[in-house]
mmCIF file of C-alpha atoms in Angstrom:
data_model
loop_
_atom_site.group_PDB
_atom_site.id
_atom_site.type_symbol
_atom_site.label_atom_id
_atom_site.label_comp_id
_atom_site.label_asym_id
_atom_site.label_seq_id
_atom_site.Cartn_x
_atom_site.Cartn_y
_atom_site.Cartn_z
ATOM 1 C CA MET A 1177 0.154 -0.014 0.038
ATOM 2 C CA SER A 1178 1.391 3.405 -1.236
ATOM 3 C CA TYR A 1179 1.580 6.252 1.491
ATOM 4 C CA ILE A 1180 -1.155 8.160 -0.494
ATOM 5 C CA ASP A 1181 -3.338 5.042 -0.408
ATOM 6 C CA PHE A 1182 -2.656 4.914 3.331
ATOM 7 C CA LEU A 1183 -3.785 8.490 4.086
ATOM 8 C CA LYS A 1184 -6.837 8.089 2.009
ATOM 9 C CA GLU A 1185 -7.850 4.874 4.138
ATOM 10 C CA TYR A 1186 -6.986 6.161 7.520
ATOM 11 C CA GLY A 1187 -6.632 9.844 7.338
ATOM 12 C CA HIS A 1188 -10.053 10.507 8.994
ATOM 13 C CA ARG A 1189 -9.130 8.534 11.844
ATOM 14 C CA PHE A 1190 -5.886 10.484 12.304
ATOM 15 C CA LEU A 1191 -7.868 13.579 12.008
ATOM 16 C CA ASP A 1192 -10.299 12.509 14.659
ATOM 17 C CA GLY A 1193 -7.575 11.693 16.852
ATOM 18 C CA THR A 1194 -5.994 14.884 16.172
ATOM 19 C CA LEU A 1195 -9.199 16.618 17.477
ATOM 20 C CA VAL A 1196 -9.273 14.764 20.681
ATOM 21 C CA THR A 1197 -5.697 15.530 21.396
ATOM 22 C CA ALA A 1198 -6.362 19.236 20.780
ATOM 23 C CA GLU A 1199 -9.231 19.113 23.089
ATOM 24 C CA GLN A 1200 -7.118 17.516 25.855
ATOM 25 C CA PHE A 1201 -4.276 20.038 25.220
ATOM 26 C CA PHE A 1202 -6.335 23.200 25.493
ATOM 27 C CA LEU A 1203 -8.185 21.726 28.453
ATOM 28 C CA ALA A 1204 -5.216 20.640 30.298
ATOM 29 C CA THR A 1205 -3.573 23.858 29.514
ATOM 30 C CA LEU A 1206 -6.631 25.762 31.153
ATOM 31 C CA LEU A 1207 -6.139 23.790 34.186
ATOM 32 C CA ALA A 1208 -2.385 24.000 34.409
ATOM 33 C CA ILE A 1209 -2.330 27.838 34.093
ATOM 34 C CA CYS A 1210 -4.942 28.062 37.028
ATOM 35 C CA ILE A 1211 -3.196 25.684 39.087
ATOM 36 C CA ALA A 1212 0.304 27.385 38.421
ATOM 37 C CA LEU A 1213 -1.070 30.828 39.276
ATOM 38 C CA LEU A 1214 -2.582 29.563 42.451
ATOM 39 C CA ALA A 1215 0.171 27.539 43.637
ATOM 40 C CA GLY A 1216 2.914 29.978 42.670
ATOM 41 C CA LEU A 1217 1.344 32.796 44.574
ATOM 42 C CA MET A 1218 0.813 30.436 47.511
ATOM 43 C CA LYS A 1219 4.355 29.648 47.405
ATOM 44 C CA LEU A 1220 5.154 33.088 48.017
ATOM 45 C CA SER A 1221 2.966 33.693 50.655
ATOM 46 C CA ARG A 1222 4.258 34.547 54.303
ATOM 47 C CA ASN A 1223 1.826 32.183 55.726
ATOM 48 C CA ARG A 1224 3.764 29.090 56.450
ATOM 49 C CA LEU A 1225 0.707 26.886 56.161
ATOM 50 C CA ILE A 1226 -0.325 28.200 52.942
ATOM 51 C CA ARG A 1227 3.314 27.972 51.627
ATOM 52 C CA GLY A 1228 3.694 24.548 52.809
ATOM 53 C CA VAL A 1229 0.384 23.344 50.937
ATOM 54 C CA ALA A 1230 1.978 24.810 47.853
ATOM 55 C CA VAL A 1231 5.457 23.333 48.205
ATOM 56 C CA VAL A 1232 3.784 19.597 49.013
ATOM 57 C CA TYR A 1233 1.893 19.926 45.793
ATOM 58 C CA ILE A 1234 4.798 21.134 43.765
ATOM 59 C CA GLU A 1235 7.239 18.547 44.909
ATOM 60 C CA PHE A 1236 4.671 15.921 44.739
ATOM 61 C CA PHE A 1237 3.550 16.328 41.284
ATOM 62 C CA ARG A 1238 7.050 17.031 39.865
ATOM 63 C CA GLY A 1239 8.767 14.132 41.878
ATOM 64 C CA THR A 1240 6.303 11.321 40.617
ATOM 65 C CA SER A 1241 5.702 10.130 37.215
ATOM 66 C CA LEU A 1242 2.910 11.462 35.149
ATOM 67 C CA LEU A 1243 1.917 7.921 33.958
ATOM 68 C CA VAL A 1244 1.791 7.057 37.666
ATOM 69 C CA GLN A 1245 -0.560 9.973 38.344
ATOM 70 C CA LEU A 1246 -2.699 9.287 35.466
ATOM 71 C CA TYR A 1247 -3.217 5.595 36.630
ATOM 72 C CA TRP A 1248 -3.841 6.687 40.117
ATOM 73 C CA ILE A 1249 -6.568 9.256 39.069
ATOM 74 C CA PHE A 1250 -7.995 6.901 36.567
ATOM 75 C CA PHE A 1251 -7.951 3.477 38.270
ATOM 76 C CA VAL A 1252 -7.094 3.985 42.112
ATOM 77 C CA LEU A 1253 -9.490 7.104 42.932
ATOM 78 C CA PRO A 1254 -12.672 5.228 41.942
ATOM 79 C CA LEU A 1255 -11.719 2.837 44.867
ATOM 80 C CA PHE A 1256 -12.213 5.692 47.258
ATOM 81 C CA GLY A 1257 -15.545 6.738 45.542
ATOM 82 C CA LEU A 1258 -14.133 9.571 43.383
ATOM 83 C CA THR A 1259 -14.722 8.425 39.737
ATOM 84 C CA PHE A 1260 -13.532 10.291 36.305
ATOM 85 C CA GLU A 1261 -14.628 9.574 32.958
ATOM 86 C CA LYS A 1262 -11.375 8.664 30.887
ATOM 87 C CA PHE A 1263 -11.398 11.903 28.851
ATOM 88 C CA THR A 1264 -11.601 13.774 32.091
ATOM 89 C CA ALA A 1265 -9.073 11.826 33.963
ATOM 90 C CA GLY A 1266 -6.756 12.451 31.034
ATOM 91 C CA PHE A 1267 -6.712 16.169 31.067
ATOM 92 C CA VAL A 1268 -6.936 16.470 34.711
ATOM 93 C CA ALA A 1269 -3.834 14.291 35.215
ATOM 94 C CA VAL A 1270 -1.695 16.144 32.563
ATOM 95 C CA GLY A 1271 -2.998 19.611 33.723
ATOM 96 C CA MET A 1272 -2.128 19.023 37.440
ATOM 97 C CA ASN A 1273 1.338 17.685 36.574
ATOM 98 C CA LEU A 1274 2.158 20.424 34.489
ATOM 99 C CA GLY A 1275 0.714 22.833 36.520
ATOM 100 C CA ALA A 1276 3.217 22.020 39.442
ATOM 101 C CA TYR A 1277 5.848 22.962 36.821
ATOM 102 C CA GLY A 1278 4.334 26.056 36.098
ATOM 103 C CA ALA A 1279 3.736 27.266 39.439
ATOM 104 C CA GLU A 1280 7.822 27.388 39.597
ATOM 105 C CA LEU A 1281 7.574 29.649 36.695
ATOM 106 C CA VAL A 1282 5.124 31.816 38.171
ATOM 107 C CA ARG A 1283 6.895 31.994 41.159
ATOM 108 C CA GLY A 1284 10.122 32.911 39.277
ATOM 109 C CA GLY A 1285 8.245 35.343 37.057
ATOM 110 C CA ILE A 1286 7.008 37.229 39.854
ATOM 111 C CA GLN A 1287 10.206 37.411 41.593
ATOM 112 C CA SER A 1288 11.908 38.644 38.446
ATOM 113 C CA VAL A 1289 10.004 41.990 38.642
ATOM 114 C CA PRO A 1290 12.369 44.805 39.613
ATOM 115 C CA LYS A 1291 12.196 45.924 43.138
ATOM 116 C CA GLY A 1292 11.482 49.604 41.987
ATOM 117 C CA GLN A 1293 8.299 48.331 40.628
ATOM 118 C CA TRP A 1294 7.259 46.815 44.004
ATOM 119 C CA GLU A 1295 8.051 50.128 45.518
ATOM 120 C CA ALA A 1296 6.055 52.124 43.236
ATOM 121 C CA ALA A 1297 3.088 49.822 43.716
ATOM 122 C CA TYR A 1298 3.371 50.305 47.610
ATOM 123 C CA ALA A 1299 3.666 54.206 46.948
ATOM 124 C CA LEU A 1300 0.422 54.214 44.867
ATOM 125 C CA SER A 1301 -1.184 52.794 48.380
ATOM 126 C CA LEU A 1302 -2.921 50.002 46.244
ATOM 127 C CA SER A 1303 -4.513 47.064 47.801
ATOM 128 C CA PRO A 1304 -2.368 43.775 47.805
ATOM 129 C CA PHE A 1305 -4.655 42.182 45.335
ATOM 130 C CA LYS A 1306 -4.818 45.453 43.052
ATOM 131 C CA ARG A 1307 -0.599 45.461 43.481
ATOM 132 C CA MET A 1308 -0.518 42.099 42.136
ATOM 133 C CA TRP A 1309 -3.021 42.015 39.468
ATOM 134 C CA ARG A 1310 -2.472 45.694 37.996
ATOM 135 C CA ILE A 1311 1.143 46.121 38.412
ATOM 136 C CA ILE A 1312 3.221 42.859 39.177
ATOM 137 C CA LEU A 1313 1.546 40.054 37.342
ATOM 138 C CA PRO A 1314 1.376 41.878 33.864
ATOM 139 C CA GLN A 1315 5.308 42.399 34.005
ATOM 140 C CA ALA A 1316 5.819 38.777 35.459
ATOM 141 C CA PHE A 1317 3.711 37.487 32.682
ATOM 142 C CA VAL A 1318 5.935 38.713 30.125
ATOM 143 C CA ASN A 1319 8.900 37.196 31.881
ATOM 144 C CA MET A 1320 7.158 33.922 32.087
ATOM 145 C CA LEU A 1321 6.051 33.558 28.415
ATOM 146 C CA PRO A 1322 9.254 32.122 26.977
ATOM 147 C CA PRO A 1323 9.334 29.248 29.366
ATOM 148 C CA TRP A 1324 5.801 28.711 29.224
ATOM 149 C CA GLY A 1325 5.918 28.121 25.543
ATOM 150 C CA ASN A 1326 8.365 25.206 26.300
ATOM 151 C CA LEU A 1327 6.074 24.034 29.065
ATOM 152 C CA LEU A 1328 3.207 24.187 26.689
ATOM 153 C CA ILE A 1329 5.066 21.943 24.010
ATOM 154 C CA GLU A 1330 5.965 19.504 26.790
ATOM 155 C CA LEU A 1331 2.242 19.364 27.706
ATOM 156 C CA LEU A 1332 1.074 18.564 24.186
ATOM 157 C CA LYS A 1333 3.641 15.660 24.042
ATOM 158 C CA ASN A 1334 2.424 14.454 27.276
ATOM 159 C CA THR A 1335 -1.144 14.384 26.116
ATOM 160 C CA ALA A 1336 -0.039 10.947 24.315
ATOM 161 C CA LEU A 1337 0.010 9.132 27.571
ATOM 162 C CA VAL A 1338 -3.900 9.425 27.930
ATOM 163 C CA ALA A 1339 -4.154 6.929 25.062
ATOM 164 C CA LEU A 1340 -2.834 4.264 27.706
ATOM 165 C CA ILE A 1341 -6.262 4.622 29.296
ATOM 166 C CA SER A 1342 -8.145 4.324 26.156
ATOM 167 C CA VAL A 1343 -8.691 8.142 25.265
ATOM 168 C CA SER A 1344 -9.082 8.261 21.475
ATOM 169 C CA ASP A 1345 -6.509 10.618 21.094
ATOM 170 C CA LEU A 1346 -3.948 10.857 18.132
ATOM 171 C CA MET A 1347 -1.740 8.087 19.525
ATOM 172 C CA PHE A 1348 -4.650 5.855 20.623
ATOM 173 C CA GLU A 1349 -5.599 5.988 16.809
ATOM 174 C CA ALA A 1350 -2.382 5.264 15.655
ATOM 175 C CA LYS A 1351 -1.852 2.363 17.931
ATOM 176 C CA GLN A 1352 -5.398 0.708 16.763
ATOM 177 C CA ILE A 1353 -4.190 1.634 12.847
ATOM 178 C CA ASN A 1354 -0.771 -0.142 13.381
ATOM 179 C CA GLY A 1355 -2.513 -3.031 15.206
ATOM 180 C CA SER A 1356 -4.579 -3.930 12.407
ATOM 181 C CA THR A 1357 -2.226 -2.856 9.456
ATOM 182 C CA PHE A 1358 1.199 -3.634 10.694
ATOM 183 C CA LEU A 1359 2.606 -0.603 8.651
ATOM 184 C CA SER A 1360 4.486 0.913 11.614
ATOM 185 C CA ALA A 1361 6.359 3.221 9.829
ATOM 186 C CA GLN A 1362 3.572 4.940 7.972
ATOM 187 C CA THR A 1363 1.413 4.832 11.132
ATOM 188 C CA PHE A 1364 3.741 6.399 13.696
ATOM 189 C CA GLY A 1365 5.647 8.464 11.188
ATOM 190 C CA THR A 1366 2.001 10.186 10.506
ATOM 191 C CA ALA A 1367 1.377 10.668 14.209
ATOM 192 C CA LEU A 1368 5.001 12.190 14.479
ATOM 193 C CA ILE A 1369 4.403 14.673 11.859
ATOM 194 C CA ILE A 1370 1.174 15.681 13.397
ATOM 195 C CA TYR A 1371 2.596 16.281 16.565
ATOM 196 C CA TYR A 1372 5.505 18.333 15.123
ATOM 197 C CA VAL A 1373 3.221 20.568 13.223
ATOM 198 C CA LEU A 1374 0.989 21.124 16.154
ATOM 199 C CA ALA A 1375 4.068 22.041 18.161
ATOM 200 C CA ARG A 1376 5.978 23.924 15.579
ATOM 201 C CA PHE A 1377 3.282 25.789 13.709
ATOM 202 C CA VAL A 1378 0.400 26.222 16.302
ATOM 203 C CA VAL A 1379 1.780 26.330 19.820
ATOM 204 C CA THR A 1380 5.144 28.074 19.156
ATOM 205 C CA PRO A 1381 3.850 30.829 16.761
ATOM 206 C CA PHE A 1382 0.865 31.538 19.313
ATOM 207 C CA MET A 1383 3.274 32.254 22.026
ATOM 208 C CA ARG A 1384 5.622 34.323 20.148
ATOM 209 C CA TRP A 1385 2.716 36.324 19.057
ATOM 210 C CA LEU A 1386 1.525 36.729 22.594
ATOM 211 C CA GLU A 1387 4.796 37.573 23.682
ATOM 212 C CA ARG A 1388 5.004 40.426 21.283
ATOM 213 C CA VAL A 1389 1.561 41.650 22.108
ATOM 214 C CA MET A 1390 2.366 41.886 26.019
ATOM 215 C CA ARG A 1391 5.551 43.647 25.386
ATOM 216 C CA ARG A 1392 3.943 46.402 23.245
ATOM 217 C CA LYS A 1393 1.303 46.930 25.828
ATOM 218 C CA LEU A 1394 3.760 47.262 28.521
ATOM 219 C CA GLY A 1395 6.186 49.404 26.151
ATOM 220 C CA ARG A 1396 8.780 46.876 25.782
ATOM 221 C CA ALA A 1397 8.696 46.497 21.949
#
């Protein structure tokens, strides 16, 4: 079978899998950003209890395998009465894992804001929330964007693990196609190209565009 015939025969399945992968990526990204922002701010808290909770969360999810976390969420938590549908378990596991890494980027981004900006925020007599939201976070956000771009590419690649709990993403479809055709080079080569295209021509350009937009808004263009 030629590669063109292969794509004609199985192209729709690769497309279906790619759409599921995109959904997993989008939802996991939203969850990771929310967790990273919350845990990053908690780690900067002066309250030892709040800071301790953040440290435990970050160290646990960074120090254990994402695959084990995925299996725990999908297979073990139901034993304690907490059940997730496989699609939900997939993006929750990926989002919680990458959120722990993102929390360190948030913390580092906030701490990288020049001391003079903090002093100016205090001089304006703004509330702690307004100081953080209106002055510190926008500047920290620009500093965080380059490493966040790398993190989101890593997140995209990690979504392939959800195939192991039968989420019908790109890798799941590729494994199913390979199991019935044994055309491994064509099957996994196509999956490889799709993942590369998503990372190189979707995620990376978007993050670079967002960085330019934020720098212009802050007068750093």
